[in-house]
PDB file of C-alpha atoms in Angstrom:
ATOM      1  CA  UNK A   1      69.951 100.625  98.694  1.00  0.00           C
ATOM      2  CA  UNK A   2      67.190  99.148 100.963  1.00  0.00           C
ATOM      3  CA  UNK A   3      68.573  95.846 100.891  1.00  0.00           C
ATOM      4  CA  UNK A   4      71.904  97.264 102.398  1.00  0.00           C
ATOM      5  CA  UNK A   5      70.167  99.263 104.964  1.00  0.00           C
ATOM      6  CA  UNK A   6      68.303  96.048 106.113  1.00  0.00           C
ATOM      7  CA  UNK A   7      71.271  94.340 106.350  1.00  0.00           C
ATOM      8  CA  UNK A   8      72.995  97.096 108.071  1.00  0.00           C
ATOM      9  CA  UNK A   9      69.847  97.596 110.817  1.00  0.00           C
ATOM     10  CA  UNK A  10      70.304  93.720 111.410  1.00  0.00           C
ATOM     11  CA  UNK A  11      74.268  93.948 112.219  1.00  0.00           C
ATOM     12  CA  UNK A  12      73.551  97.387 114.327  1.00  0.00           C
ATOM     13  CA  UNK A  13      70.910  95.139 116.523  1.00  0.00           C
ATOM     14  CA  UNK A  14      73.263  92.203 116.836  1.00  0.00           C
ATOM     15  CA  UNK A  15      76.125  94.524 118.034  1.00  0.00           C
ATOM     16  CA  UNK A  16      73.770  96.614 120.449  1.00  0.00           C
ATOM     17  CA  UNK A  17      71.620  94.237 121.546  1.00  0.00           C
ATOM     18  CA  UNK A  18      68.353  96.981 121.540  1.00  0.00           C
ATOM     19  CA  UNK A  19      68.065  99.913 120.060  1.00  0.00           C
ATOM     20  CA  UNK A  20      65.332 102.445 120.074  1.00  0.00           C
ATOM     21  CA  UNK A  21      63.742 103.422 116.587  1.00  0.00           C
ATOM     22  CA  UNK A  22      65.295 106.753 116.981  1.00  0.00           C
ATOM     23  CA  UNK A  23      68.824 105.609 117.751  1.00  0.00           C
ATOM     24  CA  UNK A  24      68.488 103.212 114.458  1.00  0.00           C
ATOM     25  CA  UNK A  25      67.339 106.115 112.327  1.00  0.00           C
ATOM     26  CA  UNK A  26      70.290 108.155 113.281  1.00  0.00           C
ATOM     27  CA  UNK A  27      72.745 105.361 112.373  1.00  0.00           C
ATOM     28  CA  UNK A  28      71.230 104.583 109.130  1.00  0.00           C
ATOM     29  CA  UNK A  29      70.507 108.280 108.489  1.00  0.00           C
ATOM     30  CA  UNK A  30      66.950 107.797 107.194  1.00  0.00           C
ATOM     31  CA  UNK A  31      63.454 108.658 109.265  1.00  0.00           C
ATOM     32  CA  UNK A  32      62.095 106.598 112.108  1.00  0.00           C
ATOM     33  CA  UNK A  33      59.259 106.132 109.939  1.00  0.00           C
ATOM     34  CA  UNK A  34      61.494 104.047 107.434  1.00  0.00           C
ATOM     35  CA  UNK A  35      62.965 102.226 110.551  1.00  0.00           C
ATOM     36  CA  UNK A  36      59.581 101.061 111.355  1.00  0.00           C
ATOM     37  CA  UNK A  37      58.844 100.015 107.986  1.00  0.00           C
ATOM     38  CA  UNK A  38      62.282  98.234 107.415  1.00  0.00           C
ATOM     39  CA  UNK A  39      61.634  96.386 110.842  1.00  0.00           C
ATOM     40  CA  UNK A  40      58.009  95.246 109.398  1.00  0.00           C
ATOM     41  CA  UNK A  41      59.915  94.208 106.255  1.00  0.00           C
ATOM     42  CA  UNK A  42      62.744  92.210 108.407  1.00  0.00           C
ATOM     43  CA  UNK A  43      59.528  90.351 110.403  1.00  0.00           C
ATOM     44  CA  UNK A  44      57.992  89.529 106.804  1.00  0.00           C
ATOM     45  CA  UNK A  45      60.967  88.132 105.799  1.00  0.00           C
ATOM     46  CA  UNK A  46      61.585  85.596 109.211  1.00  0.00           C
ATOM     47  CA  UNK A  47      64.200  87.877 110.534  1.00  0.00           C
ATOM     48  CA  UNK A  48      63.283  87.113 114.554  1.00  0.00           C
ATOM     49  CA  UNK A  49      63.101  91.154 115.375  1.00  0.00           C
ATOM     50  CA  UNK A  50      60.761  92.156 118.283  1.00  0.00           C
ATOM     51  CA  UNK A  51      59.606  95.255 120.075  1.00  0.00           C
ATOM     52  CA  UNK A  52      60.406  95.852 123.757  1.00  0.00           C
ATOM     53  CA  UNK A  53      57.822  98.178 125.226  1.00  0.00           C
ATOM     54  CA  UNK A  54      58.612 100.633 127.956  1.00  0.00           C
ATOM     55  CA  UNK A  55      61.022 103.603 128.818  1.00  0.00           C
ATOM     56  CA  UNK A  56      63.948 101.524 127.882  1.00  0.00           C
ATOM     57  CA  UNK A  57      62.517 100.103 125.325  1.00  0.00           C
ATOM     58  CA  UNK A  58      63.327  99.690 121.644  1.00  0.00           C
ATOM     59  CA  UNK A  59      63.820  96.708 119.005  1.00  0.00           C
ATOM     60  CA  UNK A  60      65.917  93.672 119.543  1.00  0.00           C
ATOM     61  CA  UNK A  61      66.818  90.356 117.782  1.00  0.00           C
ATOM     62  CA  UNK A  62      65.907  86.818 119.583  1.00  0.00           C
ATOM     63  CA  UNK A  63      69.301  85.733 121.355  1.00  0.00           C
ATOM     64  CA  UNK A  64      71.318  83.458 118.964  1.00  0.00           C
ATOM     65  CA  UNK A  65      70.417  84.810 115.698  1.00  0.00           C
ATOM     66  CA  UNK A  66      73.346  85.794 113.539  1.00  0.00           C
ATOM     67  CA  UNK A  67      73.909  86.589 109.913  1.00  0.00           C
ATOM     68  CA  UNK A  68      76.631  84.148 108.352  1.00  0.00           C
ATOM     69  CA  UNK A  69      79.762  85.796 107.055  1.00  0.00           C
ATOM     70  CA  UNK A  70      82.805  83.817 107.526  1.00  0.00           C
ATOM     71  CA  UNK A  71      86.429  83.809 105.946  1.00  0.00           C
ATOM     72  CA  UNK A  72      87.789  86.431 108.321  1.00  0.00           C
ATOM     73  CA  UNK A  73      90.326  85.379 110.774  1.00  0.00           C
ATOM     74  CA  UNK A  74      90.974  88.121 113.791  1.00  0.00           C
ATOM     75  CA  UNK A  75      94.031  89.548 112.198  1.00  0.00           C
ATOM     76  CA  UNK A  76      92.525  90.205 109.160  1.00  0.00           C
ATOM     77  CA  UNK A  77      89.554  91.536 110.806  1.00  0.00           C
ATOM     78  CA  UNK A  78      91.309  93.788 112.815  1.00  0.00           C
ATOM     79  CA  UNK A  79      93.458  95.062 109.869  1.00  0.00           C
ATOM     80  CA  UNK A  80      90.061  95.798 107.856  1.00  0.00           C
ATOM     81  CA  UNK A  81      88.817  98.026 111.150  1.00  0.00           C
ATOM     82  CA  UNK A  82      92.359  99.944 111.352  1.00  0.00           C
ATOM     83  CA  UNK A  83      92.145 100.529 107.432  1.00  0.00           C
ATOM     84  CA  UNK A  84      88.589 101.742 107.919  1.00  0.00           C
ATOM     85  CA  UNK A  85      89.605 104.460 110.429  1.00  0.00           C
ATOM     86  CA  UNK A  86      91.219 106.338 107.842  1.00  0.00           C
ATOM     87  CA  UNK A  87      89.663 109.230 106.160  1.00  0.00           C
ATOM     88  CA  UNK A  88      90.486 108.209 102.353  1.00  0.00           C
ATOM     89  CA  UNK A  89      86.954 106.879 101.848  1.00  0.00           C
ATOM     90  CA  UNK A  90      85.405 110.190 102.839  1.00  0.00           C
ATOM     91  CA  UNK A  91      87.441 112.041  99.912  1.00  0.00           C
ATOM     92  CA  UNK A  92      85.958 109.488  97.651  1.00  0.00           C
ATOM     93  CA  UNK A  93      82.408 109.731  99.011  1.00  0.00           C
ATOM     94  CA  UNK A  94      82.345 106.348 100.421  1.00  0.00           C
ATOM     95  CA  UNK A  95      82.028 107.071 103.993  1.00  0.00           C
ATOM     96  CA  UNK A  96      78.660 105.363 104.570  1.00  0.00           C
ATOM     97  CA  UNK A  97      79.916 102.472 102.586  1.00  0.00           C
ATOM     98  CA  UNK A  98      82.597 102.190 104.445  1.00  0.00           C
ATOM     99  CA  UNK A  99      80.463 102.279 107.844  1.00  0.00           C
ATOM    100  CA  UNK A 100      78.316  99.581 106.658  1.00  0.00           C
ATOM    101  CA  UNK A 101      81.403  97.400 105.870  1.00  0.00           C
ATOM    102  CA  UNK A 102      82.577  97.907 109.213  1.00  0.00           C
ATOM    103  CA  UNK A 103      79.646  96.495 110.727  1.00  0.00           C
ATOM    104  CA  UNK A 104      79.712  93.387 108.722  1.00  0.00           C
ATOM    105  CA  UNK A 105      83.479  93.103 109.375  1.00  0.00           C
ATOM    106  CA  UNK A 106      82.577  93.220 113.010  1.00  0.00           C
ATOM    107  CA  UNK A 107      79.530  90.404 112.882  1.00  0.00           C
ATOM    108  CA  UNK A 108      81.987  88.211 110.821  1.00  0.00           C
ATOM    109  CA  UNK A 109      84.169  87.204 113.681  1.00  0.00           C
ATOM    110  CA  UNK A 110      83.341  84.540 116.039  1.00  0.00           C
ATOM    111  CA  UNK A 111      81.851  85.804 119.018  1.00  0.00           C
ATOM    112  CA  UNK A 112      84.864  84.985 121.171  1.00  0.00           C
ATOM    113  CA  UNK A 113      86.991  86.979 119.019  1.00  0.00           C
ATOM    114  CA  UNK A 114      84.609  90.106 118.357  1.00  0.00           C
ATOM    115  CA  UNK A 115      85.448  92.380 121.393  1.00  0.00           C
ATOM    116  CA  UNK A 116      89.094  91.721 121.323  1.00  0.00           C
ATOM    117  CA  UNK A 117      89.137  92.602 117.666  1.00  0.00           C
ATOM    118  CA  UNK A 118      86.922  95.874 118.326  1.00  0.00           C
ATOM    119  CA  UNK A 119      88.656  96.945 121.421  1.00  0.00           C
ATOM    120  CA  UNK A 120      92.372  96.540 119.605  1.00  0.00           C
ATOM    121  CA  UNK A 121      90.859  98.649 116.843  1.00  0.00           C
ATOM    122  CA  UNK A 122      89.930 101.323 119.418  1.00  0.00           C
ATOM    123  CA  UNK A 123      93.521 101.602 120.634  1.00  0.00           C
ATOM    124  CA  UNK A 124      94.928 102.738 117.284  1.00  0.00           C
ATOM    125  CA  UNK A 125      94.374 106.347 115.708  1.00  0.00           C
ATOM    126  CA  UNK A 126      95.400 106.656 112.156  1.00  0.00           C
ATOM    127  CA  UNK A 127      95.463 110.302 110.837  1.00  0.00           C
ATOM    128  CA  UNK A 128      93.536 112.262 113.688  1.00  0.00           C
ATOM    129  CA  UNK A 129      91.887 115.382 112.389  1.00  0.00           C
ATOM    130  CA  UNK A 130      94.748 117.848 114.749  1.00  0.00           C
ATOM    131  CA  UNK A 131      98.260 117.254 115.182  1.00  0.00           C
ATOM    132  CA  UNK A 132     100.294 117.820 118.354  1.00  0.00           C
ATOM    133  CA  UNK A 133     100.146 121.555 117.741  1.00  0.00           C
ATOM    134  CA  UNK A 134      96.200 121.591 117.627  1.00  0.00           C
ATOM    135  CA  UNK A 135      96.816 122.417 113.655  1.00  0.00           C
ATOM    136  CA  UNK A 136      93.264 120.982 112.356  1.00  0.00           C
ATOM    137  CA  UNK A 137      93.876 119.024 109.033  1.00  0.00           C
ATOM    138  CA  UNK A 138      90.707 119.960 107.248  1.00  0.00           C
ATOM    139  CA  UNK A 139      89.409 117.065 104.453  1.00  0.00           C
ATOM    140  CA  UNK A 140      88.213 118.744 101.311  1.00  0.00           C
ATOM    141  CA  UNK A 141      84.367 118.021 100.672  1.00  0.00           C
ATOM    142  CA  UNK A 142      83.375 116.316  97.476  1.00  0.00           C
ATOM    143  CA  UNK A 143      79.433 116.248  96.851  1.00  0.00           C
ATOM    144  CA  UNK A 144      78.054 112.963  97.225  1.00  0.00           C
ATOM    145  CA  UNK A 145      76.294 113.004  93.727  1.00  0.00           C
ATOM    146  CA  UNK A 146      79.698 114.058  92.167  1.00  0.00           C
ATOM    147  CA  UNK A 147      81.576 111.432  94.049  1.00  0.00           C
ATOM    148  CA  UNK A 148      79.186 108.894  92.674  1.00  0.00           C
ATOM    149  CA  UNK A 149      79.527 109.832  89.058  1.00  0.00           C
ATOM    150  CA  UNK A 150      83.277 109.752  88.971  1.00  0.00           C
ATOM    151  CA  UNK A 151      83.319 106.673  90.631  1.00  0.00           C
ATOM    152  CA  UNK A 152      81.054 104.975  88.340  1.00  0.00           C
ATOM    153  CA  UNK A 153      82.760 106.128  85.377  1.00  0.00           C
ATOM    154  CA  UNK A 154      86.219 105.142  86.750  1.00  0.00           C
ATOM    155  CA  UNK A 155      84.859 101.607  87.399  1.00  0.00           C
ATOM    156  CA  UNK A 156      82.862 101.072  84.064  1.00  0.00           C
ATOM    157  CA  UNK A 157      85.672 102.593  82.266  1.00  0.00           C
ATOM    158  CA  UNK A 158      83.269 105.077  80.304  1.00  0.00           C
ATOM    159  CA  UNK A 159      84.065 108.811  79.488  1.00  0.00           C
ATOM    160  CA  UNK A 160      82.970 111.375  82.100  1.00  0.00           C
ATOM    161  CA  UNK A 161      81.793 114.934  81.609  1.00  0.00           C
ATOM    162  CA  UNK A 162      82.855 117.245  84.622  1.00  0.00           C
ATOM    163  CA  UNK A 163      82.411 120.802  85.253  1.00  0.00           C
ATOM    164  CA  UNK A 164      85.704 121.773  86.561  1.00  0.00           C
ATOM    165  CA  UNK A 165      86.845 125.061  88.379  1.00  0.00           C
ATOM    166  CA  UNK A 166      90.594 125.286  88.224  1.00  0.00           C
ATOM    167  CA  UNK A 167      92.319 127.360  90.217  1.00  0.00           C
ATOM    168  CA  UNK A 168      91.963 131.364  89.467  1.00  0.00           C
ATOM    169  CA  UNK A 169      89.680 130.531  86.211  1.00  0.00           C
ATOM    170  CA  UNK A 170      85.944 130.325  85.673  1.00  0.00           C
ATOM    171  CA  UNK A 171      84.198 126.893  85.637  1.00  0.00           C
ATOM    172  CA  UNK A 172      83.992 124.910  82.459  1.00  0.00           C
ATOM    173  CA  UNK A 173      82.736 121.626  81.060  1.00  0.00           C
ATOM    174  CA  UNK A 174      85.087 119.367  79.646  1.00  0.00           C
ATOM    175  CA  UNK A 175      85.121 115.488  78.813  1.00  0.00           C
ATOM    176  CA  UNK A 176      87.731 112.848  79.803  1.00  0.00           C
ATOM    177  CA  UNK A 177      89.050 109.644  79.794  1.00  0.00           C
ATOM    178  CA  UNK A 178      89.127 108.851  83.591  1.00  0.00           C
ATOM    179  CA  UNK A 179      91.961 106.301  84.841  1.00  0.00           C
ATOM    180  CA  UNK A 180      91.993 106.197  88.484  1.00  0.00           C
ATOM    181  CA  UNK A 181      91.658 107.897  91.766  1.00  0.00           C
ATOM    182  CA  UNK A 182      94.228 108.799  94.439  1.00  0.00           C
ATOM    183  CA  UNK A 183      93.868 110.419  97.719  1.00  0.00           C
ATOM    184  CA  UNK A 184      96.772 112.548  99.351  1.00  0.00           C
ATOM    185  CA  UNK A 185      96.635 113.793 102.629  1.00  0.00           C
ATOM    186  CA  UNK A 186      92.633 113.614 102.717  1.00  0.00           C
ATOM    187  CA  UNK A 187      92.533 115.339  99.081  1.00  0.00           C
ATOM    188  CA  UNK A 188      91.166 113.252  96.217  1.00  0.00           C
ATOM    189  CA  UNK A 189      92.236 113.722  92.848  1.00  0.00           C
ATOM    190  CA  UNK A 190      91.108 112.236  89.766  1.00  0.00           C
ATOM    191  CA  UNK A 191      94.118 110.910  86.968  1.00  0.00           C
ATOM    192  CA  UNK A 192      92.507 111.257  83.386  1.00  0.00           C
ATOM    193  CA  UNK A 193      93.409 111.741  80.049  1.00  0.00           C
ATOM    194  CA  UNK A 194      91.873 114.722  77.780  1.00  0.00           C
ATOM    195  CA  UNK A 195      92.532 114.309  74.022  1.00  0.00           C
ATOM    196  CA  UNK A 196      95.359 112.062  75.108  1.00  0.00           C
ATOM    197  CA  UNK A 197      97.093 114.206  77.366  1.00  0.00           C
ATOM    198  CA  UNK A 198      97.539 113.565  81.115  1.00  0.00           C
ATOM    199  CA  UNK A 199      95.663 115.616  83.434  1.00  0.00           C
ATOM    200  CA  UNK A 200      94.924 115.364  87.180  1.00  0.00           C
ATOM    201  CA  UNK A 201      91.767 117.115  88.728  1.00  0.00           C
ATOM    202  CA  UNK A 202      91.123 117.608  92.582  1.00  0.00           C
ATOM    203  CA  UNK A 203      87.762 116.299  93.356  1.00  0.00           C
ATOM    204  CA  UNK A 204      86.691 119.099  95.554  1.00  0.00           C
ATOM    205  CA  UNK A 205      86.896 121.467  92.375  1.00  0.00           C
ATOM    206  CA  UNK A 206      84.326 119.133  90.355  1.00  0.00           C
ATOM    207  CA  UNK A 207      81.360 121.171  90.643  1.00  0.00           C
ATOM    208  CA  UNK A 208      79.272 118.369  88.537  1.00  0.00           C
ATOM    209  CA  UNK A 209      79.810 115.001  87.044  1.00  0.00           C
ATOM    210  CA  UNK A 210      78.319 113.116  84.224  1.00  0.00           C
ATOM    211  CA  UNK A 211      79.073 109.386  83.357  1.00  0.00           C
ATOM    212  CA  UNK A 212      78.695 109.059  79.551  1.00  0.00           C
ATOM    213  CA  UNK A 213      78.161 105.940  77.877  1.00  0.00           C
ATOM    214  CA  UNK A 214      80.811 106.093  75.585  1.00  0.00           C
ATOM    215  CA  UNK A 215      84.064 103.844  76.506  1.00  0.00           C
ATOM    216  CA  UNK A 216      86.815 105.367  77.918  1.00  0.00           C
ATOM    217  CA  UNK A 217      90.139 105.411  75.982  1.00  0.00           C
ATOM    218  CA  UNK A 218      92.401 104.257  78.541  1.00  0.00           C
ATOM    219  CA  UNK A 219      94.560 100.987  78.766  1.00  0.00           C
ATOM    220  CA  UNK A 220      93.093  98.033  80.649  1.00  0.00           C
ATOM    221  CA  UNK A 221      95.672  97.846  83.157  1.00  0.00           C
ATOM    222  CA  UNK A 222      97.354 100.756  84.955  1.00  0.00           C
ATOM    223  CA  UNK A 223     100.059 100.942  87.908  1.00  0.00           C
ATOM    224  CA  UNK A 224      98.277 104.074  89.477  1.00  0.00           C
ATOM    225  CA  UNK A 225     101.276 104.450  92.097  1.00  0.00           C
ATOM    226  CA  UNK A 226     103.664 105.019  88.900  1.00  0.00           C
ATOM    227  CA  UNK A 227     101.567 107.432  86.956  1.00  0.00           C
ATOM    228  CA  UNK A 228     101.309 109.574  90.460  1.00  0.00           C
ATOM    229  CA  UNK A 229     105.017 109.588  90.555  1.00  0.00           C
ATOM    230  CA  UNK A 230     105.201 110.499  86.929  1.00  0.00           C
ATOM    231  CA  UNK A 231     102.667 113.194  87.409  1.00  0.00           C
ATOM    232  CA  UNK A 232     104.364 114.421  90.506  1.00  0.00           C
ATOM    233  CA  UNK A 233     107.608 114.900  88.862  1.00  0.00           C
ATOM    234  CA  UNK A 234     106.263 116.878  86.026  1.00  0.00           C
ATOM    235  CA  UNK A 235     104.275 119.223  88.797  1.00  0.00           C
ATOM    236  CA  UNK A 236     107.387 119.795  90.381  1.00  0.00           C
ATOM    237  CA  UNK A 237     109.438 120.941  87.276  1.00  0.00           C
ATOM    238  CA  UNK A 238     107.046 123.089  85.976  1.00  0.00           C
ATOM    239  CA  UNK A 239     105.522 126.498  86.793  1.00  0.00           C
ATOM    240  CA  UNK A 240     107.421 129.498  88.433  1.00  0.00           C
ATOM    241  CA  UNK A 241     109.243 127.008  90.810  1.00  0.00           C
ATOM    242  CA  UNK A 242     112.295 128.433  92.210  1.00  0.00           C
ATOM    243  CA  UNK A 243     115.812 126.256  93.767  1.00  0.00           C
ATOM    244  CA  UNK A 244     117.109 127.389  96.932  1.00  0.00           C
ATOM    245  CA  UNK A 245     120.560 126.368  98.643  1.00  0.00           C
ATOM    246  CA  UNK A 246     119.986 126.568 102.623  1.00  0.00           C
ATOM    247  CA  UNK A 247     122.267 125.591 105.827  1.00  0.00           C
ATOM    248  CA  UNK A 248     119.938 124.263 108.326  1.00  0.00           C
ATOM    249  CA  UNK A 249     119.946 123.219 112.077  1.00  0.00           C
ATOM    250  CA  UNK A 250     119.259 119.352 111.820  1.00  0.00           C
ATOM    251  CA  UNK A 251     116.820 119.354 113.901  1.00  0.00           C
ATOM    252  CA  UNK A 252     114.403 121.447 111.865  1.00  0.00           C
ATOM    253  CA  UNK A 253     115.114 119.107 108.935  1.00  0.00           C
ATOM    254  CA  UNK A 254     111.650 117.742 108.508  1.00  0.00           C
ATOM    255  CA  UNK A 255     109.856 121.322 108.974  1.00  0.00           C
ATOM    256  CA  UNK A 256     111.817 122.393 105.805  1.00  0.00           C
ATOM    257  CA  UNK A 257     111.273 119.301 103.797  1.00  0.00           C
ATOM    258  CA  UNK A 258     107.890 119.085 104.813  1.00  0.00           C
ATOM    259  CA  UNK A 259     106.858 122.410 103.089  1.00  0.00           C
ATOM    260  CA  UNK A 260     109.448 122.215 100.231  1.00  0.00           C
ATOM    261  CA  UNK A 261     108.395 120.328  96.713  1.00  0.00           C
ATOM    262  CA  UNK A 262     111.796 118.388  96.392  1.00  0.00           C
ATOM    263  CA  UNK A 263     115.011 117.957  97.969  1.00  0.00           C
ATOM    264  CA  UNK A 264     117.504 118.185  95.310  1.00  0.00           C
ATOM    265  CA  UNK A 265     120.972 117.570  96.975  1.00  0.00           C
ATOM    266  CA  UNK A 266     121.613 116.965 100.692  1.00  0.00           C
ATOM    267  CA  UNK A 267     124.811 117.316 102.475  1.00  0.00           C
ATOM    268  CA  UNK A 268     126.483 117.656 106.135  1.00  0.00           C
ATOM    269  CA  UNK A 269     128.894 120.586 106.830  1.00  0.00           C
ATOM    270  CA  UNK A 270     131.588 119.789 108.931  1.00  0.00           C
ATOM    271  CA  UNK A 271     130.020 121.734 111.967  1.00  0.00           C
ATOM    272  CA  UNK A 272     127.204 119.452 111.545  1.00  0.00           C
ATOM    273  CA  UNK A 273     124.595 121.659 110.079  1.00  0.00           C
ATOM    274  CA  UNK A 274     122.784 120.452 106.843  1.00  0.00           C
ATOM    275  CA  UNK A 275     123.066 121.911 103.477  1.00  0.00           C
ATOM    276  CA  UNK A 276     120.372 121.446 101.175  1.00  0.00           C
ATOM    277  CA  UNK A 277     119.035 122.125  97.605  1.00  0.00           C
ATOM    278  CA  UNK A 278     115.322 122.401  97.444  1.00  0.00           C
ATOM    279  CA  UNK A 279     112.729 123.705  95.494  1.00  0.00           C
ATOM    280  CA  UNK A 280     109.603 125.757  96.436  1.00  0.00           C
ATOM    281  CA  UNK A 281     106.641 126.457  94.270  1.00  0.00           C
ATOM    282  CA  UNK A 282     107.347 130.380  93.699  1.00  0.00           C
ATOM    283  CA  UNK A 283     109.261 133.155  95.161  1.00  0.00           C
ATOM    284  CA  UNK A 284     106.938 133.692  97.945  1.00  0.00           C
ATOM    285  CA  UNK A 285     106.524 130.109  98.970  1.00  0.00           C
ATOM    286  CA  UNK A 286     110.290 130.008  99.503  1.00  0.00           C
ATOM    287  CA  UNK A 287     110.650 133.470 101.344  1.00  0.00           C
ATOM    288  CA  UNK A 288     107.656 132.076 103.769  1.00  0.00           C
ATOM    289  CA  UNK A 289     109.338 128.851 104.282  1.00  0.00           C
ATOM    290  CA  UNK A 290     112.830 130.200 105.308  1.00  0.00           C
ATOM    291  CA  UNK A 291     110.985 132.969 107.670  1.00  0.00           C
ATOM    292  CA  UNK A 292     108.959 130.162 109.716  1.00  0.00           C
ATOM    293  CA  UNK A 293     112.545 128.874 110.500  1.00  0.00           C
ATOM    294  CA  UNK A 294     114.203 131.999 112.090  1.00  0.00           C
ATOM    295  CA  UNK A 295     117.780 131.603 112.797  1.00  0.00           C
ATOM    296  CA  UNK A 296     117.527 127.890 112.527  1.00  0.00           C
ATOM    297  CA  UNK A 297     118.130 128.078 108.944  1.00  0.00           C
ATOM    298  CA  UNK A 298     120.418 130.581 106.419  1.00  0.00           C
ATOM    299  CA  UNK A 299     119.503 131.122 102.936  1.00  0.00           C
ATOM    300  CA  UNK A 300     122.607 130.941 101.073  1.00  0.00           C
ATOM    301  CA  UNK A 301     121.240 131.198  97.437  1.00  0.00           C
ATOM    302  CA  UNK A 302     119.660 132.891  95.474  1.00  0.00           C
ATOM    303  CA  UNK A 303     120.560 136.439  96.255  1.00  0.00           C
ATOM    304  CA  UNK A 304     117.030 137.814  96.439  1.00  0.00           C
ATOM    305  CA  UNK A 305     116.004 135.471  98.808  1.00  0.00           C
ATOM    306  CA  UNK A 306     118.644 136.750 101.300  1.00  0.00           C
ATOM    307  CA  UNK A 307     117.831 140.337 100.105  1.00  0.00           C
ATOM    308  CA  UNK A 308     113.742 139.606 100.996  1.00  0.00           C
ATOM    309  CA  UNK A 309     114.308 137.900 104.634  1.00  0.00           C
ATOM    310  CA  UNK A 310     116.835 140.657 105.208  1.00  0.00           C
ATOM    311  CA  UNK A 311     114.220 143.082 104.546  1.00  0.00           C
ATOM    312  CA  UNK A 312     111.788 141.372 106.493  1.00  0.00           C
ATOM    313  CA  UNK A 313     113.884 141.234 109.560  1.00  0.00           C
ATOM    314  CA  UNK A 314     114.704 144.704 109.389  1.00  0.00           C
ATOM    315  CA  UNK A 315     111.306 145.799 109.282  1.00  0.00           C
ATOM    316  CA  UNK A 316     110.487 143.624 112.535  1.00  0.00           C
ATOM    317  CA  UNK A 317     113.472 144.881 114.074  1.00  0.00           C
ATOM    318  CA  UNK A 318     112.586 148.686 113.677  1.00  0.00           C
ATOM    319  CA  UNK A 319     108.804 147.908 114.576  1.00  0.00           C
ATOM    320  CA  UNK A 320     109.717 146.543 117.980  1.00  0.00           C
ATOM    321  CA  UNK A 321     112.888 148.589 118.662  1.00  0.00           C
ATOM    322  CA  UNK A 322     110.615 151.689 118.325  1.00  0.00           C
ATOM    323  CA  UNK A 323     110.132 153.531 121.810  1.00  0.00           C
ATOM    324  CA  UNK A 324     106.755 153.682 123.130  1.00  0.00           C
TER     325      UNK A 324
END
């Protein structure tokens, strides 16, 4: 909306002092012509913005001008700035709104606190794109148009038509009653019901969406945390999942737990190694997870997993034992 863009333009000038039309266009994701029209609109509305000519010129506000946004203390503003560094907003298509909100948060602070809060936020990094092993954590892309329709339906309490592409299935249209949105490790999910049955849809698999005028059939209040836990439990209990008993070097516990669906039991053997009963999505998932742990883990059961790992190890030993 243009009003939001005008506010963002003023806040950008307040924080940077002077910016060129090109820089403003880049920050606001519009054309330079649009920026110039917005500058004229601000001037007509009485905002003291002026142009500075020359090589290092640009647009600036008269000294002392500020917008009035009050009610935040420095700790509250810092908390919002840190929260704003998370990528969950991207999963719901709120990235541009988040950027605008962060500008307003910084501008809301008294001048004596502004640099302190912004500097403190720069020293905290939440959910970087890569881990210590340089493994890239790729967030799933959700088209803005899809995210906007889903959000409107969720907040308005209306039914939603989605063109959904489930795994290994052709896309099809379905009408659902949206309940809420959840983001987990940069993946966004829509919690909904369909014909009264609970359904969970990955946002990145929604190819198109349309908010309907008909009210959604859903409770007035919802505990999303509880709803997500219940659906996660049902997910872990279904499909072709397998249960495995493993003896494990304690130093590799997090590596195993991080790939398993659930830990059903855990105890420590007299020699200090851990004995865990865990579930995996299917046989291939279990074999892959145990193979990654090499000799730090031993599959005790089921027998088919021991046989599979032995066959794989034998094949590797044969390959590297061959003479050149």
